[in-house]
Coordinates of C-alpha atoms (C1' of nucleotides) in Angstrom, one line a residue:
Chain A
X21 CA 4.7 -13.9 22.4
X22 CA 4.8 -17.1 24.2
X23 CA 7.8 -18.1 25.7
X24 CA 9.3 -20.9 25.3
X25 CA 8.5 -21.3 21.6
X26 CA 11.8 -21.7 19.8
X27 CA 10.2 -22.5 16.4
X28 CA 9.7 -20.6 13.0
X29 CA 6.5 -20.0 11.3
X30 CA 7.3 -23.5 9.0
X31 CA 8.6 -25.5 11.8
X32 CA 12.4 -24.5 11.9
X33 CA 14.3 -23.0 14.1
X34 CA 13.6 -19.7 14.1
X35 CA 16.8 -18.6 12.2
X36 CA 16.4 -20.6 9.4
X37 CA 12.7 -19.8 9.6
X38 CA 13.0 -16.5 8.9
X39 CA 16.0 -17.2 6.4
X40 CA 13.7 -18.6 4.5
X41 CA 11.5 -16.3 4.3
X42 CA 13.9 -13.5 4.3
X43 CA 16.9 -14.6 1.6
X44 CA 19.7 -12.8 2.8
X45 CA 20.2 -10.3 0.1
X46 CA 17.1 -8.8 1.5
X47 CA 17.6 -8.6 5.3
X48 CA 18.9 -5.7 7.1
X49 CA 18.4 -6.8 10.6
X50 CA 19.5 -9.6 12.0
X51 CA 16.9 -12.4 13.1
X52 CA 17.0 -11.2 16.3
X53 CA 16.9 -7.5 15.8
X54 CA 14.0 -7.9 14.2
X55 CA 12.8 -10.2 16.9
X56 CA 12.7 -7.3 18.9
X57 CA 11.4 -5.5 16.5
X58 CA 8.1 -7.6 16.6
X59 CA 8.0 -7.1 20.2
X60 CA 8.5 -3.7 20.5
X61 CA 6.3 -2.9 17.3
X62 CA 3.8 -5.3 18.0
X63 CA 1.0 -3.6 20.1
X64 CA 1.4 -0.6 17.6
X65 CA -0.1 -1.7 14.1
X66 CA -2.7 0.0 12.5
X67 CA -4.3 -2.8 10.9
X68 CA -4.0 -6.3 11.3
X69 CA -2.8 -8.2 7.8
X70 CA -4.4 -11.1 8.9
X71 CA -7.4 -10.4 10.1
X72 CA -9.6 -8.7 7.0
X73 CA -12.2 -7.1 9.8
X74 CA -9.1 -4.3 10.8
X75 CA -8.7 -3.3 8.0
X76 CA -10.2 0.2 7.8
X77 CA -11.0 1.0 4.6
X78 CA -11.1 4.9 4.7
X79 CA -7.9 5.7 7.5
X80 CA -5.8 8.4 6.4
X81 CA -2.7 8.9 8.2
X82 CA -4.2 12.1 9.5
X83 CA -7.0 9.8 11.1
X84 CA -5.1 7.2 12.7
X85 CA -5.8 6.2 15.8
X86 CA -2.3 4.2 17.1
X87 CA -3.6 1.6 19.5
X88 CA -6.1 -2.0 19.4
X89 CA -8.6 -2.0 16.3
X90 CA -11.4 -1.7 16.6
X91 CA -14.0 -3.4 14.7
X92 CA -13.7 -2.0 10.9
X93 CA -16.0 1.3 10.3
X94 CA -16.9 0.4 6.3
X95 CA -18.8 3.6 4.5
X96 CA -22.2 3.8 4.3
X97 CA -22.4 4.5 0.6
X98 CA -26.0 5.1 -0.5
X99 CA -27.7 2.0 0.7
X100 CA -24.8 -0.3 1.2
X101 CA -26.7 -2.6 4.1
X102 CA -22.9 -3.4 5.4
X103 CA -23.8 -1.5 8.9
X104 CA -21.2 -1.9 11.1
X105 CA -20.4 -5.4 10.9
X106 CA -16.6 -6.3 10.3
X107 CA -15.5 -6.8 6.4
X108 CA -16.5 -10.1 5.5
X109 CA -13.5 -12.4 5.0
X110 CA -14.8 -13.9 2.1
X111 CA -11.9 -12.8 -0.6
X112 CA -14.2 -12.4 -3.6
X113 CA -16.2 -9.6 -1.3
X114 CA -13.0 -7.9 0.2
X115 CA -11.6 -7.2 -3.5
X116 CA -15.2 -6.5 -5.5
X117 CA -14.6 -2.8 -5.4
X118 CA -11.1 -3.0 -6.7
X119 CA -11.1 -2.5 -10.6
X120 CA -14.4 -0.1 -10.2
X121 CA -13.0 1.8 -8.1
X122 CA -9.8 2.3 -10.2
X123 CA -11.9 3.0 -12.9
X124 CA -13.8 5.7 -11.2
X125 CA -10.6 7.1 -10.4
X126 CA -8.8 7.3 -13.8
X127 CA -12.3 8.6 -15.3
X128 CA -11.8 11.2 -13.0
X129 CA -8.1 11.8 -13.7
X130 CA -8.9 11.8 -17.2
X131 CA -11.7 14.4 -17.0
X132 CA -8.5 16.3 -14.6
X133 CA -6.4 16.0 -17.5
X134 CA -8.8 17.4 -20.3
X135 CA -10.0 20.2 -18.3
X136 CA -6.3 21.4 -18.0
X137 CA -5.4 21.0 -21.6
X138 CA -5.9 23.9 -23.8
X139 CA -7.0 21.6 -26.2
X140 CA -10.0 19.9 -24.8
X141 CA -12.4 20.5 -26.8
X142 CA -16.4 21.8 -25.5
X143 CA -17.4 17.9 -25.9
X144 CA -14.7 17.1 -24.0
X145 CA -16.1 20.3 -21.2
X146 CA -19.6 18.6 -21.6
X147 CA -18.3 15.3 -21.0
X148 CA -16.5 15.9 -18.1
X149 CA -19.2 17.9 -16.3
X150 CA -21.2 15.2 -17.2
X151 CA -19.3 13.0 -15.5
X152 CA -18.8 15.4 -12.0
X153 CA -22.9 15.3 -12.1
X154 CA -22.7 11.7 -11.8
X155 CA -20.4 11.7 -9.3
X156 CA -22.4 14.0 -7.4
X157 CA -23.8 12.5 -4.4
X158 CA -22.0 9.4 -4.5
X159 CA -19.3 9.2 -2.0
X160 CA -16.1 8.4 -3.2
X161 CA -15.3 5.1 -2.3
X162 CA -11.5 4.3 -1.3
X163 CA -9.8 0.7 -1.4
X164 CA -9.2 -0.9 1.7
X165 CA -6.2 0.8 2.9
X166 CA -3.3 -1.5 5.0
X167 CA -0.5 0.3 7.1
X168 CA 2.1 -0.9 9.0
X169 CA 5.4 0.0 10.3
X170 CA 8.6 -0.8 9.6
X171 CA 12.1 -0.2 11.2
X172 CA 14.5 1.1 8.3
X173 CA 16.8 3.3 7.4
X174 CA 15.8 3.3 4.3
X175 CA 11.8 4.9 3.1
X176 CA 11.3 2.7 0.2
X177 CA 11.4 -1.2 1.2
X178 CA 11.4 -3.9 -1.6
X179 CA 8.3 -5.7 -1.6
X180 CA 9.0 -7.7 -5.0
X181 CA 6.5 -5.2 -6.9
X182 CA 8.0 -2.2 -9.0
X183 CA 6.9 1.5 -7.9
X184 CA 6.5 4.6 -9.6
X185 CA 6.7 8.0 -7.5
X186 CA 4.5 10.3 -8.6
X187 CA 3.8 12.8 -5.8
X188 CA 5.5 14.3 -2.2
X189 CA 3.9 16.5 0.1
X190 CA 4.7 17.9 3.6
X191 CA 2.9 16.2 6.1
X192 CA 1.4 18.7 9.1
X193 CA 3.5 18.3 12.1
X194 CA 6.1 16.6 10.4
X195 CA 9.6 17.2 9.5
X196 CA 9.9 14.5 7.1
X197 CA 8.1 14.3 3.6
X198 CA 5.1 11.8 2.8
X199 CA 5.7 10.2 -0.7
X200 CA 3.6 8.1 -2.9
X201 CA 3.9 5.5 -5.1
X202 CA 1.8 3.8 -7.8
X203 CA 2.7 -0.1 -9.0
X204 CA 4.1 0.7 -12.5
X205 CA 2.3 -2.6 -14.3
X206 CA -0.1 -1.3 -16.8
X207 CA -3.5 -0.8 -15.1
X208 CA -2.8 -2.1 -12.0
X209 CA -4.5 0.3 -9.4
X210 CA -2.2 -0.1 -6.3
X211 CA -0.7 2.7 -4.7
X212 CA 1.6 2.9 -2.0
X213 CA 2.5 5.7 0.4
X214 CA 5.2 5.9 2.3
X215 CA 6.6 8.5 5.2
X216 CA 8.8 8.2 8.7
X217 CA 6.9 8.5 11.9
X218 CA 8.1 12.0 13.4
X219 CA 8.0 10.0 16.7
X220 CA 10.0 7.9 15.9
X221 CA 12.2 8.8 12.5
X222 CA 13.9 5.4 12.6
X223 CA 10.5 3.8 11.5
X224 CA 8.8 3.6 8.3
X225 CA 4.9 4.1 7.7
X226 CA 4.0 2.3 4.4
X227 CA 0.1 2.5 3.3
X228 CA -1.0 0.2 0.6
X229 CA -4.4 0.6 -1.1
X230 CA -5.6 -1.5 -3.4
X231 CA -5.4 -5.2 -4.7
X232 CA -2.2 -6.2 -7.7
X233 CA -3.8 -7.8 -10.4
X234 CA -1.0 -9.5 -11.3
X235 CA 2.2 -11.3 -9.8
X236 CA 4.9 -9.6 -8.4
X237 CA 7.5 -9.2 -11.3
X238 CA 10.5 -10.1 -9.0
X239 CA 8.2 -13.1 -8.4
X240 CA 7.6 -14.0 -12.2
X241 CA 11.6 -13.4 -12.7
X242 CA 12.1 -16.3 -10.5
X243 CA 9.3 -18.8 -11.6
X244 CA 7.9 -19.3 -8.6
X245 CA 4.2 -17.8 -9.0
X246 CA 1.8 -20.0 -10.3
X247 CA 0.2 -19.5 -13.7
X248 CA -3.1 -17.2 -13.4
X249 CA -4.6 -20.1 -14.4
X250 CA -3.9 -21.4 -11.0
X251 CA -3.7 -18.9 -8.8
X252 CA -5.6 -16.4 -8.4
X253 CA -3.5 -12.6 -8.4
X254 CA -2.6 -11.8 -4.5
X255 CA -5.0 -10.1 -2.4
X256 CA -2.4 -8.8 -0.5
X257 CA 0.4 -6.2 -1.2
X258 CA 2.7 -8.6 -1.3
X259 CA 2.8 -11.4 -3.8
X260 CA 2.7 -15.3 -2.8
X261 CA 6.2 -15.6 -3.6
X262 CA 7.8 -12.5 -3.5
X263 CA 9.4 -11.2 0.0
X264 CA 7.5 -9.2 1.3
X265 CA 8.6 -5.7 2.9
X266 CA 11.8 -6.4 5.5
X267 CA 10.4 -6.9 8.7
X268 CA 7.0 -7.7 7.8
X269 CA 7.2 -11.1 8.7
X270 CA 8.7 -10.3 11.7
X271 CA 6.5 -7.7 13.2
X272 CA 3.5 -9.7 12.4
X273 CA 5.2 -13.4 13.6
X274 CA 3.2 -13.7 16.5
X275 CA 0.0 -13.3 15.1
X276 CA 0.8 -16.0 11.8
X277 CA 1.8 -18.6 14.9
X278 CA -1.3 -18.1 16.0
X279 CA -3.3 -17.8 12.8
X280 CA -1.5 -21.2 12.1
X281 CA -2.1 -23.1 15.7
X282 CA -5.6 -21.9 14.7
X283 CA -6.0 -23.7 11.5
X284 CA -4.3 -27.0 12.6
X285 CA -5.8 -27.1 16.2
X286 CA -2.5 -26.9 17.2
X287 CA -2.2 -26.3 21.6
X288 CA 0.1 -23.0 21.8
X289 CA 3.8 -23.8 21.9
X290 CA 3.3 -26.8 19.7
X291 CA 5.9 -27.3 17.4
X292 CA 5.0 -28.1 14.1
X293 CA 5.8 -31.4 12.4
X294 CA 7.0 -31.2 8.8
X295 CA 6.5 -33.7 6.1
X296 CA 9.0 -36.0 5.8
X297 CA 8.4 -36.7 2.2
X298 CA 8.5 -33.2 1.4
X299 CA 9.8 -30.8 3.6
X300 CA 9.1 -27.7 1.7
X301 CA 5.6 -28.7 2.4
X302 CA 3.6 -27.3 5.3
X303 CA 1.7 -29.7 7.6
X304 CA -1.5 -27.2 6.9
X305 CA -3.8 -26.9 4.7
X306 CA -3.7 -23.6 4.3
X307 CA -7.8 -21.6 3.2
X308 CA -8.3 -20.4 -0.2
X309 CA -9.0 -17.1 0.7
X310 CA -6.4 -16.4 3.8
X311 CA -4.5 -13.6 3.6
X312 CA -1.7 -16.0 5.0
X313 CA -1.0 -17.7 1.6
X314 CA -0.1 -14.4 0.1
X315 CA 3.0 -14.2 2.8
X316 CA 3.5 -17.8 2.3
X317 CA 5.5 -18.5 -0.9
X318 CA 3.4 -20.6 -2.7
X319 CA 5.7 -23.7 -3.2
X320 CA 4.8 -24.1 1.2
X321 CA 1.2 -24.7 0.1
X322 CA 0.1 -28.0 -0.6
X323 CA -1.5 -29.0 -4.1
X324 CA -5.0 -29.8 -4.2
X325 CA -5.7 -32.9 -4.7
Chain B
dC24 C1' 17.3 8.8 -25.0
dG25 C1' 13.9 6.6 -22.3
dA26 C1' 12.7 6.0 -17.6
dA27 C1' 12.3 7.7 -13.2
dT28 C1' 12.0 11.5 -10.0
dT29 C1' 11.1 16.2 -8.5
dT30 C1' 8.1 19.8 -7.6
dG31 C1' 4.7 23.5 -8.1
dA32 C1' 0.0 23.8 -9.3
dC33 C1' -4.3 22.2 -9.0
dC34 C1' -8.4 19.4 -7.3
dT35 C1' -11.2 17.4 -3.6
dG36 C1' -13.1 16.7 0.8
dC37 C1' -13.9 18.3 5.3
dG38 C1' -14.4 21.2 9.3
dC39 C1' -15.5 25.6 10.9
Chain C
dG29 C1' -18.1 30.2 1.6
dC30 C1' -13.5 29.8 3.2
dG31 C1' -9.3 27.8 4.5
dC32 C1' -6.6 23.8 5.3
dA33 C1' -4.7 19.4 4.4
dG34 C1' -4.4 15.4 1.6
dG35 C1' -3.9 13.6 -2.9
dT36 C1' -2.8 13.8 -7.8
dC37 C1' -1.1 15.7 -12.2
dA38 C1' 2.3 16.8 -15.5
dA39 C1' 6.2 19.7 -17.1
dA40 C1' 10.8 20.0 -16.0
dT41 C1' 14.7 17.8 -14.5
dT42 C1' 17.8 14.1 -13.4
dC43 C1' 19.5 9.6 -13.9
dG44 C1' 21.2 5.2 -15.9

DNA sequence: CGAATTTGACCTGCGC
DNA sequence: GCGCAGGTCAAATTCG
């Protein structure tokens, strides 16, 4: 981090900055614990939130590399001309495998379920081998995957969304369990998985995979996302208006300054002026597609005209 | 009593 | 083909 920057991501001080992001019924650290946090945290990420081209979209824990990204690896599945060029940022392309996907997955876990049941019937058999042919040859495809760690004492962080548990498993050379989640709204395909580094059992590993297709229900309870009319459902775990997982913000504060200096031109250590007319309202138009506006409660962004 | 969690069994993919 | 590890299912159990 630059020194000598004393202001929050919307212009405040940085205690109030992060107060607003973080209410304080959800902060555990203090601003500057978690300050420190982002600096001590910050070289070690396995993905970088905002920049779509890290995002590795077939990293199991098992594979992960701690250290810089490199430039994403997407599978070659059967003819897919991606090559090894970085996930386009384009939103619509980073989420089109999302809902087939999902459906792939519970026609799989369907065909799981019938072979087990005493009941299923030979069509049901038929059907399912039917299925396993087709899948034959195609490589399962995974949903972009985003990790990051988090300093907690606690393995499941709020993040605005509600999560089922469905499974735990030992992780190899690892004391401490690996557990995993799914979002509990009907049909929505994200998972979560969450397990404490053995290196360091203060801090969280939490995996998302997958895109909500709706708002955050702790967001809806408050009014603050926008009708689906409006805006379209997050393409990040966390909801526009939700908070997002404690600490999130603050691990990744350096690189929103600088994702925001970069969309207003803004020198480094600029301070940001706020509207005076509205001073909820950022000074930045902020891109349709940026990951940014899904950590950015919505009532920062401006309306369009 | 319904919802959520636990947990052993099972499936899949991958490396050897 | 075999073994291992990750991931998921679903019955049993616990919780509110």
């Amino acid at each position: 981090m630059s020194g000598g920057d004393d202001r929050g991501l919307f212009g405040y001080p940085l205690d109030r900055d992060l107060s607003l992001i973080f209410p304080a019924s959800t902060g555990q650290n203090s601003v500057s614990d978690s300050l420190q946090d982002l600096i001590a945290f910050d070289d070690y990420y396995l993905a970088d939130p905002f920049d779509e081209s890290s995002w590795q979209p077939d990293v199991g824990f098992s594979g992960v590399k701690w250290g810089p990204i490199q430039a994403a690896t997407t599978p070659s599945t059967g003819g897919a001309s991606s090559s090894s060029s970085p996930v386009s940022a384009n939103c619509s392309a980073a989420s089109s495998s999302t809902t087939e996907a999902a459906a792939e997955g519970e026609m799989l876990n369907e065909g799981r379920r019938k072979e087990r049941s005493e009941a299923a019937t030979d069509a049901d058999k038929s059907e399912l081998k039917a299925n396993k042919a087709k899948k034959k040859g195609e490589k399962r495809q995974r949903e972009p995957r985003f990790a990051f760690m988090t300093k907690s004492e606690v393995d499941h962080l709020e993040d605005g969304y509600r999560w089922r548990k469905y499974g735990q498993k030992a992780v190899k050379n690892s004391p401490f369990p690996r557990s995993y989640y799914r979002c509990t709204t009907h049909k929505c395909p994200v998972k979560k998985r969450v397990e404490r580094s053995y290196q360091d059992p203060s801090t969280v590993i939490t995996t998302y995979e997958g895109k909500h297709t709706h708002p955050s229900p702790a967001a809806a309870q408050r009014g603050l996302y926008l009708p689906a009319a409006t805006a379209p459902p997050p393409q990040f775990p966390f909801s526009a208006a939700a908070a997002p997982p404690d600490n999130f913000i603050h691990h990744h504060r350096s690189r929103l300054l600088q994702q925001m200096r970069a969309l207003t031109g803004m020198a480094d250590g600029g301070g940001m002026q706020l509207s005076q007319s509205n001073p909820w309202r950022p000074p930045v138009q902020l891109p349709d597609c940026g990951l940014l506006q899904d950590v950015v409660p919505s009532f920062f962004q401006p309306k369009q005209p």
